[in-house]
Amino acid sequence: MHLYNVCCPRGTVEAESRPHPVGALVSQHMHLLEQLILPSRFESLVKEVGAEVTQILVAPEDHVLDVFRNCSLHIKSRRRGLFLPLFARSGTGKTTLITNVGAWLPREFGPTARLAGGDVTADRLRQVAESLAHENSLPANESRTLVINVDDRESDPPSNKELSQIKSFLREPGIGSRSLVVWPETSLETAQQMSADYAKRAGGSPIDIPAIISGPPLDSWQDTAIATLKMVNNLDNLEELGVDPRSYDPKKYPTIGEFLEQISDDFVNLLSKLLAETRKPFKIIIGLASESGKAGVLGELTGSARYGLLDADKLLSSTPKSVIGTWWSTRRGLLVQTIVRLDARIVHLAPSLTVPIVRRFGPDEAKQPLIDKNIPERPPSGIGNYFERSDFGRLILGTDSTTAEIRGNPAHNARNAFGSLARNYGFGSGNDKKLNRAIGDYLNNGKHSLGNTRVESKMDYMPLIPDITIDAENIATGIELHWRSGDFLTTANRSEIAQYTLRKLKAYAIGSGWAMD
């Protein structure tokens, strides 16, 4: 996953490459702090994001690509494959360079195959090359050069027999004659001896071998670490969580691999420390109950990769001149930390969920407007179907993604009923607390086992008192509910919603001792 300076005996060849990781969704039952990662090696990054890593690689400079262009040109002209030993210290980017040649030179090179450990024979080389061609639907007359990376053999150079097998394969008609076999090595002496031994059996190489890879430019290391941290987790500004790659001096590390390894270790230690500061992981959900049938403006306050997760930049840009916006704007790093430490999400509670809950569990004075609208009382198991399909329910249950809220006539009737609830029962003046209790009663009596659910109850490990707390075995969830009349989740109310959210986050940050007012 690294940048390179590649040099050969007759001169220096330089190149750069940077990965752009994309994190995968993890079960919401895990706290966000338990999901964050920072791979320090290209192999680990590929395991996280797969083929998408090619979308974020920056092509090496032309003179390093010329080395591979020349390899491909000689292979095509001579109708004979080539053997290319590569030397570099561990952590300087051999794997990235070999794996992604086809991404950088798509006209000259096809995909790269990995020959992992074991004896190198012509049969194995042929098998892995043919398998690569089959998996990628490459025709028999494919004109591009195929790359085979002999992996897991560093400090274990090829025997004379293996070199002869490589030579035999590369001179075979068909797939062998259009292959480039690359052998990475961490010992320069071994790489040089390997090159000389091969020349004794196959004759002089038309290219200079071995190719020697040294470290990348120091001034690119910090950006590489920040990009890796950001993209593999699908979150911005994670460097503000407490481990900022800009604070690390690249000059103190011999390779970018060791540089990233140190940052990765410190990042894991930070996450462990943050998790240990509470007796159990705690996260909050801010729920907005209104007549709105869909999330609307909430998408303008959250990220796209993790459902409902608040975005610090979007929140601040939505209300830059407000008192609370100004307070947080001077504490942007703290805002990122607060969101991550609380795994803070925001979601709407649609009428199709709130109306049947209030009809079943609400106070009598709140039930009456719904009775007047002929809303039937449903059993908890029946309400569970609405809960499972709602954005709020999916977030609590740990579903990775959401689907549209219930549409059609039932939803239309529910919206009308919610409007009647707002007009005839009203919100505020203690009524909200009674409605919150109705939600809590459903969560305690529904068909899903969520944990010990309490309403307005203080927790031992959190100084504030959420509207509702779900205390499960391994994680606690605080729910803050806000009831509003009308179609509230519109762009016109974005600033108001952002201010409400920022005030809640401020209260938690101060109450937890992370900030002072």
Coordinates of C-alpha atoms in Angstrom, one line a residue:
M1 CA 0.0 0.0 0.0
H2 CA 3.0 2.1 -0.3
L3 CA 4.8 4.7 -2.5
Y4 CA 8.0 3.7 -4.2
N5 CA 11.4 4.7 -5.5
V6 CA 12.4 1.9 -7.8
C7 CA 16.0 1.8 -9.0
C8 CA 18.0 -0.5 -11.3
P9 CA 21.7 -0.9 -11.5
R10 CA 22.0 1.6 -14.4
G11 CA 20.0 4.4 -12.8
T12 CA 17.2 5.3 -10.5
V13 CA 13.5 4.7 -11.3
E14 CA 10.9 6.3 -9.1
A15 CA 7.2 5.7 -8.6
E16 CA 4.3 6.4 -6.3
S17 CA 1.2 4.6 -5.3
R18 CA -1.4 5.3 -2.7
P19 CA -4.3 3.1 -1.7
H20 CA -7.7 4.4 -1.0
P21 CA -9.4 1.9 1.4
V22 CA -13.1 1.6 1.7
G23 CA -14.5 0.1 4.9
A24 CA -17.1 -2.5 5.0
L25 CA -20.3 -2.4 7.1
V26 CA -20.1 -4.2 10.4
S27 CA -23.0 -5.2 12.7
Q28 CA -24.4 -2.2 14.5
H29 CA -24.4 -4.3 17.7
M30 CA -20.8 -3.5 17.9
H31 CA -19.8 0.0 19.1
L32 CA -18.2 2.2 16.5
L33 CA -14.9 2.2 18.4
E34 CA -14.8 -1.6 18.1
Q35 CA -15.2 -1.4 14.3
L36 CA -12.5 1.1 13.5
I37 CA -9.3 -0.2 12.0
L38 CA -6.0 1.0 10.5
P39 CA -4.3 -1.6 8.2
S40 CA -0.6 -1.0 8.0
R41 CA 0.1 -3.4 5.1
F42 CA -1.2 -3.7 1.6
E43 CA -2.2 -7.3 2.2
S44 CA -4.4 -6.4 5.1
L45 CA -6.0 -3.6 3.2
V46 CA -6.9 -5.9 0.3
K47 CA -8.5 -8.2 2.8
E48 CA -10.7 -5.3 3.9
V49 CA -11.7 -3.8 0.6
G50 CA -10.9 -6.4 -2.1
A51 CA -10.6 -5.2 -5.7
E52 CA -11.9 -1.7 -4.8
V53 CA -8.4 -0.9 -3.7
T54 CA -7.4 -0.3 -7.4
Q55 CA -9.8 2.6 -7.5
I56 CA -7.6 4.7 -5.2
L57 CA -4.1 3.8 -6.3
V58 CA -2.0 6.7 -7.7
A59 CA 0.0 5.6 -10.8
P60 CA 3.8 5.5 -10.4
E61 CA 5.9 8.0 -12.4
D62 CA 6.6 7.2 -16.0
H63 CA 10.2 6.0 -15.5
V64 CA 9.2 3.2 -13.2
L65 CA 6.4 2.2 -15.6
D66 CA 8.9 2.2 -18.4
V67 CA 10.7 -0.7 -16.6
F68 CA 7.5 -2.8 -16.8
R69 CA 6.6 -1.5 -20.3
N70 CA 10.0 -2.7 -21.4
C71 CA 9.4 -6.1 -19.8
S72 CA 6.1 -6.4 -21.7
L73 CA 7.6 -5.2 -25.0
H74 CA 10.4 -7.7 -24.8
I75 CA 8.0 -10.5 -24.0
K76 CA 5.8 -9.7 -27.0
S77 CA 8.8 -9.2 -29.3
R78 CA 10.7 -12.3 -28.3
R79 CA 7.6 -14.5 -27.7
R80 CA 9.2 -15.5 -24.5
G81 CA 8.4 -14.8 -20.8
L82 CA 10.7 -13.0 -18.4
F83 CA 12.0 -13.5 -14.9
L84 CA 12.2 -10.3 -12.7
P85 CA 13.8 -10.4 -9.3
L86 CA 12.8 -7.4 -7.1
F87 CA 14.7 -6.3 -4.0
A88 CA 13.4 -4.0 -1.2
R89 CA 13.4 -3.8 2.5
S90 CA 10.2 -5.0 4.2
G91 CA 7.6 -2.3 4.2
T92 CA 8.7 -0.4 1.1
G93 CA 5.9 -1.6 -1.3
K94 CA 6.9 -4.6 -3.3
T95 CA 3.5 -6.2 -3.0
T96 CA 1.6 -3.1 -4.1
L97 CA 3.9 -2.6 -7.1
I98 CA 3.6 -6.2 -8.3
T99 CA -0.1 -6.6 -7.6
N100 CA -1.2 -3.4 -9.4
V101 CA 0.9 -3.3 -12.5
G102 CA -2.2 -4.2 -14.5
A103 CA -4.1 -1.3 -13.0
W104 CA -1.4 1.2 -14.0
L105 CA -0.6 -0.3 -17.4
P106 CA -3.9 -1.9 -18.5
R107 CA -2.9 -2.1 -22.2
E108 CA 0.3 -3.9 -21.5
F109 CA -0.5 -6.1 -18.5
G110 CA -3.3 -8.3 -17.4
P111 CA -4.0 -9.2 -13.7
T112 CA -1.5 -10.5 -11.3
A113 CA -1.5 -14.0 -9.9
R114 CA 0.0 -15.0 -6.6
L115 CA 2.0 -18.2 -6.2
A116 CA 2.1 -18.7 -2.5
G117 CA 5.1 -20.5 -1.0
G118 CA 6.1 -24.1 -1.7
D119 CA 8.3 -25.3 -4.5
V120 CA 8.2 -23.4 -7.8
T121 CA 7.6 -25.7 -10.7
A122 CA 6.6 -25.2 -14.3
D123 CA 3.4 -27.1 -13.6
R124 CA 2.5 -24.8 -10.6
L125 CA 3.3 -21.7 -12.6
R126 CA 1.2 -22.9 -15.5
Q127 CA -1.7 -23.8 -13.2
V128 CA -1.8 -20.5 -11.5
A129 CA -1.5 -18.6 -14.8
E130 CA -4.3 -20.6 -16.4
S131 CA -6.5 -20.2 -13.4
L132 CA -5.9 -16.5 -13.5
A133 CA -6.8 -16.3 -17.2
H134 CA -10.0 -18.4 -16.5
E135 CA -11.1 -16.4 -13.5
N136 CA -10.7 -13.1 -15.5
S137 CA -12.2 -14.6 -18.7
L138 CA -9.0 -13.8 -20.7
P139 CA -9.0 -15.3 -24.2
A140 CA -6.4 -17.7 -25.4
N141 CA -4.9 -15.1 -27.7
E142 CA -4.7 -12.5 -25.0
S143 CA -2.0 -10.0 -26.0
R144 CA -1.4 -8.5 -22.5
T145 CA 1.4 -9.8 -20.3
L146 CA 0.3 -11.8 -17.2
V147 CA 2.1 -11.2 -13.9
I148 CA 2.9 -14.0 -11.5
N149 CA 4.1 -12.9 -8.0
V150 CA 6.1 -15.6 -6.2
D151 CA 5.0 -14.8 -2.7
D152 CA 6.1 -16.0 0.8
R153 CA 9.6 -17.0 -0.4
E154 CA 11.6 -14.1 0.8
S155 CA 14.9 -15.2 2.3
D156 CA 14.3 -18.6 0.7
P157 CA 15.9 -18.1 -2.8
P158 CA 15.1 -20.5 -5.7
S159 CA 17.1 -23.6 -6.1
N160 CA 18.9 -24.4 -9.3
K161 CA 16.1 -26.8 -10.1
E162 CA 13.5 -24.1 -9.5
L163 CA 15.3 -21.7 -11.7
S164 CA 15.3 -24.3 -14.5
Q165 CA 11.6 -24.8 -14.0
I166 CA 11.0 -21.1 -14.3
K167 CA 13.0 -21.0 -17.4
S168 CA 11.1 -23.9 -18.9
F169 CA 7.7 -22.3 -18.1
L170 CA 8.6 -18.9 -19.6
R171 CA 9.7 -20.6 -22.9
E172 CA 6.5 -22.7 -23.2
P173 CA 4.3 -21.8 -26.1
G174 CA 1.0 -20.2 -25.0
I175 CA 0.5 -18.8 -21.5
G176 CA 4.1 -19.2 -20.3
S177 CA 5.6 -17.2 -23.2
R178 CA 3.5 -14.2 -22.3
S179 CA 4.1 -14.2 -18.5
L180 CA 6.3 -12.1 -16.2
V181 CA 7.4 -14.1 -13.1
V182 CA 8.4 -11.7 -10.3
W183 CA 10.4 -12.8 -7.3
P184 CA 10.5 -10.3 -4.4
E185 CA 13.4 -10.4 -2.0
T186 CA 14.5 -8.5 1.1
S187 CA 18.2 -9.3 0.7
L188 CA 20.1 -7.5 -2.0
E189 CA 22.8 -10.0 -2.1
T190 CA 20.3 -12.8 -2.5
A191 CA 18.5 -10.9 -5.3
Q192 CA 21.7 -10.3 -7.1
Q193 CA 22.8 -13.9 -6.8
M194 CA 19.4 -15.1 -8.0
S195 CA 19.7 -12.9 -11.0
A196 CA 23.2 -14.2 -11.8
D197 CA 22.2 -17.8 -11.4
Y198 CA 19.2 -17.4 -13.7
A199 CA 21.4 -15.8 -16.3
K200 CA 23.7 -18.8 -16.3
R201 CA 20.7 -21.0 -17.2
A202 CA 18.7 -18.7 -19.5
G203 CA 21.3 -16.3 -20.8
G204 CA 21.5 -12.6 -20.2
S205 CA 18.3 -10.8 -19.5
P206 CA 17.1 -8.0 -21.9
I207 CA 16.3 -5.9 -18.8
D208 CA 18.4 -5.0 -15.8
I209 CA 17.9 -7.4 -12.9
P210 CA 17.4 -7.2 -10.1
A211 CA 15.1 -4.2 -9.8
I212 CA 15.8 -2.4 -6.5
I213 CA 12.9 -0.8 -4.6
S214 CA 13.8 1.8 -1.9
G215 CA 11.6 3.9 0.2
P216 CA 9.0 6.5 -1.0
P217 CA 9.3 10.3 -0.6
L218 CA 9.1 11.1 3.1
D219 CA 6.7 14.0 2.5
S220 CA 4.0 11.6 1.2
W221 CA 3.9 9.3 4.2
Q222 CA 1.6 11.4 6.4
D223 CA -1.0 11.9 3.6
T224 CA -0.9 8.1 2.9
A225 CA -1.6 7.3 6.6
I226 CA -4.5 9.9 6.7
A227 CA -6.0 8.6 3.5
T228 CA -5.8 5.0 4.7
L229 CA -7.4 5.9 8.1
K230 CA -10.2 7.8 6.4
M231 CA -11.1 5.5 3.5
V232 CA -10.9 2.1 5.2
N233 CA -13.3 3.3 7.9
N234 CA -15.5 5.5 5.6
L235 CA -15.2 8.4 8.0
D236 CA -13.7 11.8 7.7
N237 CA -11.5 13.5 10.3
L238 CA -10.6 10.4 12.3
E239 CA -7.1 11.8 12.8
E240 CA -8.8 14.2 15.2
L241 CA -9.8 11.3 17.4
G242 CA -6.4 11.5 19.0
V243 CA -3.8 9.8 16.7
D244 CA -2.9 12.3 14.0
P245 CA -0.4 11.0 11.4
R246 CA 0.8 14.6 10.9
S247 CA 2.3 14.5 14.4
Y248 CA 4.6 11.6 13.4
D249 CA 8.1 12.4 12.0
P250 CA 8.7 10.2 8.9
K251 CA 12.5 10.7 9.4
K252 CA 12.4 8.6 12.5
Y253 CA 11.3 5.5 10.5
P254 CA 13.4 3.5 8.0
T255 CA 10.3 2.6 5.8
I256 CA 6.8 3.7 5.3
G257 CA 5.7 0.3 6.5
E258 CA 7.3 0.8 9.9
F259 CA 5.8 4.4 10.0
L260 CA 2.3 3.0 9.4
E261 CA 2.9 0.2 11.8
Q262 CA 3.6 2.6 14.6
I263 CA 0.5 4.8 13.8
S264 CA -1.6 1.6 13.6
D265 CA -0.4 0.4 17.0
D266 CA -1.0 3.8 18.6
F267 CA -4.5 3.9 17.0
V268 CA -5.5 0.6 18.4
N269 CA -4.1 1.6 21.9
L270 CA -6.2 4.8 21.7
L271 CA -9.4 2.8 20.8
S272 CA -8.7 0.5 23.7
K273 CA -8.2 3.4 26.1
L274 CA -11.4 5.1 25.0
L275 CA -13.4 1.9 25.4
A276 CA -11.9 1.3 28.8
E277 CA -13.0 4.7 30.1
T278 CA -16.6 3.4 30.5
R279 CA -17.6 0.2 32.2
K280 CA -19.2 -0.8 28.9
P281 CA -19.4 0.7 25.4
F282 CA -22.2 3.3 25.3
K283 CA -23.8 4.8 22.2
I284 CA -26.6 7.3 21.6
I285 CA -29.5 7.4 19.2
I286 CA -31.2 10.8 18.6
G287 CA -34.8 10.0 17.5
L288 CA -37.0 12.6 15.9
A289 CA -40.7 11.7 15.9
S290 CA -42.9 13.8 13.6
E291 CA -45.5 13.6 10.9
S292 CA -42.7 13.1 8.3
G293 CA -43.0 9.8 6.4
K294 CA -39.3 9.6 5.6
A295 CA -35.9 10.7 6.9
G296 CA -35.7 13.8 4.7
V297 CA -33.1 16.3 5.8
L298 CA -31.4 13.9 8.1
G299 CA -29.4 12.6 5.2
E300 CA -27.8 16.1 5.0
L301 CA -26.5 15.7 8.5
T302 CA -25.1 12.2 8.4
G303 CA -22.6 10.2 6.4
S304 CA -23.5 7.7 3.8
A305 CA -21.4 4.7 4.8
R306 CA -22.8 4.0 8.3
Y307 CA -26.5 4.6 8.6
G308 CA -27.4 7.6 10.7
L309 CA -23.9 8.3 11.9
L310 CA -23.6 12.1 12.5
D311 CA -21.1 14.0 10.4
A312 CA -19.3 16.8 12.2
D313 CA -18.6 18.9 9.1
K314 CA -22.3 18.7 7.9
L315 CA -23.6 19.6 11.3
L316 CA -21.4 22.7 11.6
S317 CA -22.1 23.9 8.0
S318 CA -25.8 23.6 8.7
T319 CA -25.8 26.1 11.5
P320 CA -22.6 28.2 11.3
K321 CA -23.9 31.3 13.0
S322 CA -25.9 29.8 15.8
V323 CA -24.6 30.0 19.4
I324 CA -24.2 26.2 19.6
G325 CA -22.6 26.1 16.2
T326 CA -20.1 28.7 17.1
W327 CA -19.3 26.9 20.4
W328 CA -18.5 23.7 18.5
S329 CA -16.7 25.4 15.6
T330 CA -13.8 26.2 17.9
R331 CA -13.8 22.5 19.1
R332 CA -14.1 20.6 15.8
G333 CA -11.7 17.9 16.9
L334 CA -13.7 17.4 20.1
L335 CA -16.9 17.2 18.0
V336 CA -15.4 14.3 16.0
Q337 CA -14.2 12.6 19.2
T338 CA -17.7 13.0 20.8
I339 CA -19.5 11.6 17.8
V340 CA -17.1 8.6 17.6
R341 CA -17.0 8.0 21.3
L342 CA -20.8 8.0 21.5
D343 CA -21.2 6.2 18.1
A344 CA -23.8 9.0 17.8
R345 CA -26.7 8.3 15.3
I346 CA -29.8 10.3 14.3
V347 CA -32.9 8.7 12.9
H348 CA -36.6 9.5 12.4
L349 CA -39.5 7.7 14.0
A350 CA -42.2 7.7 11.4
P351 CA -46.0 7.8 12.2
S352 CA -46.4 4.2 11.0
L353 CA -44.4 3.2 14.1
T354 CA -45.2 5.9 16.7
V355 CA -49.0 5.8 16.2
P356 CA -49.5 2.1 16.9
I357 CA -47.1 2.3 19.9
V358 CA -48.9 5.3 21.4
R359 CA -52.3 3.7 20.7
R360 CA -51.2 0.6 22.7
F361 CA -48.9 2.0 25.4
G362 CA -49.6 5.7 25.6
P363 CA -51.5 7.6 28.2
D364 CA -55.3 7.7 27.9
E365 CA -55.3 11.3 26.9
A366 CA -52.9 10.5 24.0
K367 CA -54.9 7.5 23.0
Q368 CA -58.2 9.3 22.6
P369 CA -57.2 11.3 19.4
L370 CA -56.2 8.1 17.8
I371 CA -59.4 6.3 18.9
D372 CA -61.3 9.2 17.3
K373 CA -59.4 8.4 14.0
N374 CA -60.4 4.8 14.2
I375 CA -56.9 3.6 14.8
P376 CA -57.1 0.0 16.1
E377 CA -55.1 -1.2 19.1
R378 CA -52.5 -3.7 17.9
P379 CA -50.7 -6.4 20.1
P380 CA -47.0 -5.9 20.7
S381 CA -46.2 -8.7 18.2
G382 CA -48.2 -6.8 15.5
I383 CA -46.4 -3.6 16.3
G384 CA -43.1 -5.6 15.9
N385 CA -43.7 -5.8 12.2
Y386 CA -43.7 -2.0 11.9
F387 CA -40.7 -1.8 14.2
E388 CA -38.6 -4.2 12.2
R389 CA -39.3 -2.3 9.0
S390 CA -38.8 1.1 10.5
D391 CA -35.5 3.0 10.3
F392 CA -35.5 3.3 14.1
G393 CA -36.1 -0.4 14.6
R394 CA -33.4 -1.4 12.1
L395 CA -30.9 0.8 13.8
I396 CA -31.7 -0.7 17.3
L397 CA -31.8 -4.2 16.0
G398 CA -28.4 -3.9 14.3
T399 CA -29.5 -4.2 10.7
D400 CA -26.7 -3.0 8.4
S401 CA -28.9 -0.9 6.1
T402 CA -32.3 0.5 6.0
T403 CA -35.2 0.1 3.6
A404 CA -38.0 2.5 2.9
E405 CA -40.5 3.0 5.7
I406 CA -44.0 1.5 5.2
R407 CA -45.8 3.1 2.3
G408 CA -49.4 3.2 1.1
N409 CA -52.7 3.7 2.8
P410 CA -51.7 2.5 6.4
A411 CA -48.8 5.0 6.4
H412 CA -51.2 7.8 5.1
N413 CA -53.7 7.0 7.8
A414 CA -50.9 7.0 10.4
R415 CA -49.7 10.4 9.3
N416 CA -53.2 11.8 9.7
A417 CA -53.5 10.2 13.1
F418 CA -50.2 11.7 14.2
G419 CA -51.4 15.1 13.1
S420 CA -54.5 14.6 15.3
L421 CA -52.2 13.5 18.2
A422 CA -50.1 16.7 17.8
R423 CA -53.2 19.0 17.7
N424 CA -55.3 17.4 20.4
Y425 CA -52.7 16.1 22.8
G426 CA -49.8 18.3 22.0
F427 CA -46.1 18.0 22.8
G428 CA -44.1 19.7 25.5
S429 CA -45.2 20.5 29.1
G430 CA -44.5 16.9 30.2
N431 CA -46.4 15.3 27.4
D432 CA -43.2 14.3 25.6
K433 CA -42.1 12.3 28.7
K434 CA -45.3 10.3 28.7
L435 CA -44.8 9.5 25.0
N436 CA -41.2 8.6 25.7
R437 CA -42.4 6.2 28.3
A438 CA -44.8 4.6 25.7
I439 CA -41.8 4.0 23.4
G440 CA -39.9 2.5 26.3
D441 CA -42.8 0.3 27.4
Y442 CA -43.0 -1.1 23.8
L443 CA -39.2 -1.8 23.7
N444 CA -39.6 -3.6 27.0
N445 CA -42.7 -5.6 26.0
G446 CA -42.1 -6.2 22.2
K447 CA -41.2 -9.5 20.7
H448 CA -37.5 -8.6 20.5
S449 CA -35.1 -9.2 23.5
L450 CA -33.2 -5.9 23.5
G451 CA -31.9 -5.9 27.1
N452 CA -33.0 -4.1 30.2
T453 CA -34.9 -1.0 28.9
R454 CA -35.5 1.9 31.3
V455 CA -37.0 5.3 30.9
E456 CA -35.3 8.3 32.4
S457 CA -33.0 6.2 34.6
K458 CA -29.5 7.1 35.6
M459 CA -26.7 4.7 34.6
D460 CA -23.7 3.9 36.7
Y461 CA -21.3 4.4 33.8
M462 CA -22.9 7.6 32.2
P463 CA -23.5 10.8 34.1
L464 CA -26.5 11.9 32.0
I465 CA -30.0 10.5 32.0
P466 CA -31.2 9.6 28.5
D467 CA -34.9 9.5 27.7
I468 CA -34.6 5.7 27.2
T469 CA -31.7 3.4 28.0
I470 CA -31.3 -0.1 26.5
D471 CA -28.8 -1.9 28.7
A472 CA -27.7 -5.0 26.9
E473 CA -24.9 -7.4 28.0
N474 CA -22.1 -5.9 26.0
I475 CA -23.3 -2.5 25.1
A476 CA -25.7 0.2 26.3
T477 CA -27.7 2.5 24.1
G478 CA -29.1 5.8 25.1
I479 CA -32.1 7.1 23.1
E480 CA -32.9 10.8 23.1
L481 CA -36.4 11.5 21.6
H482 CA -37.8 14.8 20.2
W483 CA -41.5 15.1 19.3
R484 CA -42.5 17.7 16.7
S485 CA -45.7 18.4 14.9
G486 CA -46.1 18.6 11.1
D487 CA -43.7 17.5 8.4
F488 CA -40.6 18.5 10.4
L489 CA -37.8 16.7 8.6
T490 CA -37.5 19.3 5.8
T491 CA -34.6 21.4 4.6
A492 CA -36.2 24.4 6.1
N493 CA -35.6 22.9 9.5
R494 CA -32.1 21.7 8.9
S495 CA -30.5 24.4 11.1
E496 CA -32.9 23.8 13.9
I497 CA -32.3 20.0 13.8
A498 CA -28.6 20.6 13.7
Q499 CA -28.7 22.9 16.7
Y500 CA -30.8 20.4 18.7
T501 CA -28.3 17.7 17.9
L502 CA -25.3 19.8 18.7
R503 CA -26.8 20.7 22.1
K504 CA -27.3 17.1 22.9
L505 CA -23.7 16.3 21.9
K506 CA -22.5 19.2 24.0
A507 CA -24.4 17.9 27.1
Y508 CA -22.8 14.5 26.7
A509 CA -19.3 15.8 26.1
I510 CA -19.5 18.1 29.2
G511 CA -21.3 15.5 31.3
S512 CA -18.7 12.9 30.4
G513 CA -15.8 15.2 31.3
W514 CA -14.5 15.6 27.8
A515 CA -15.1 19.3 27.7
M516 CA -15.9 22.3 29.9
D517 CA -18.5 24.9 29.1

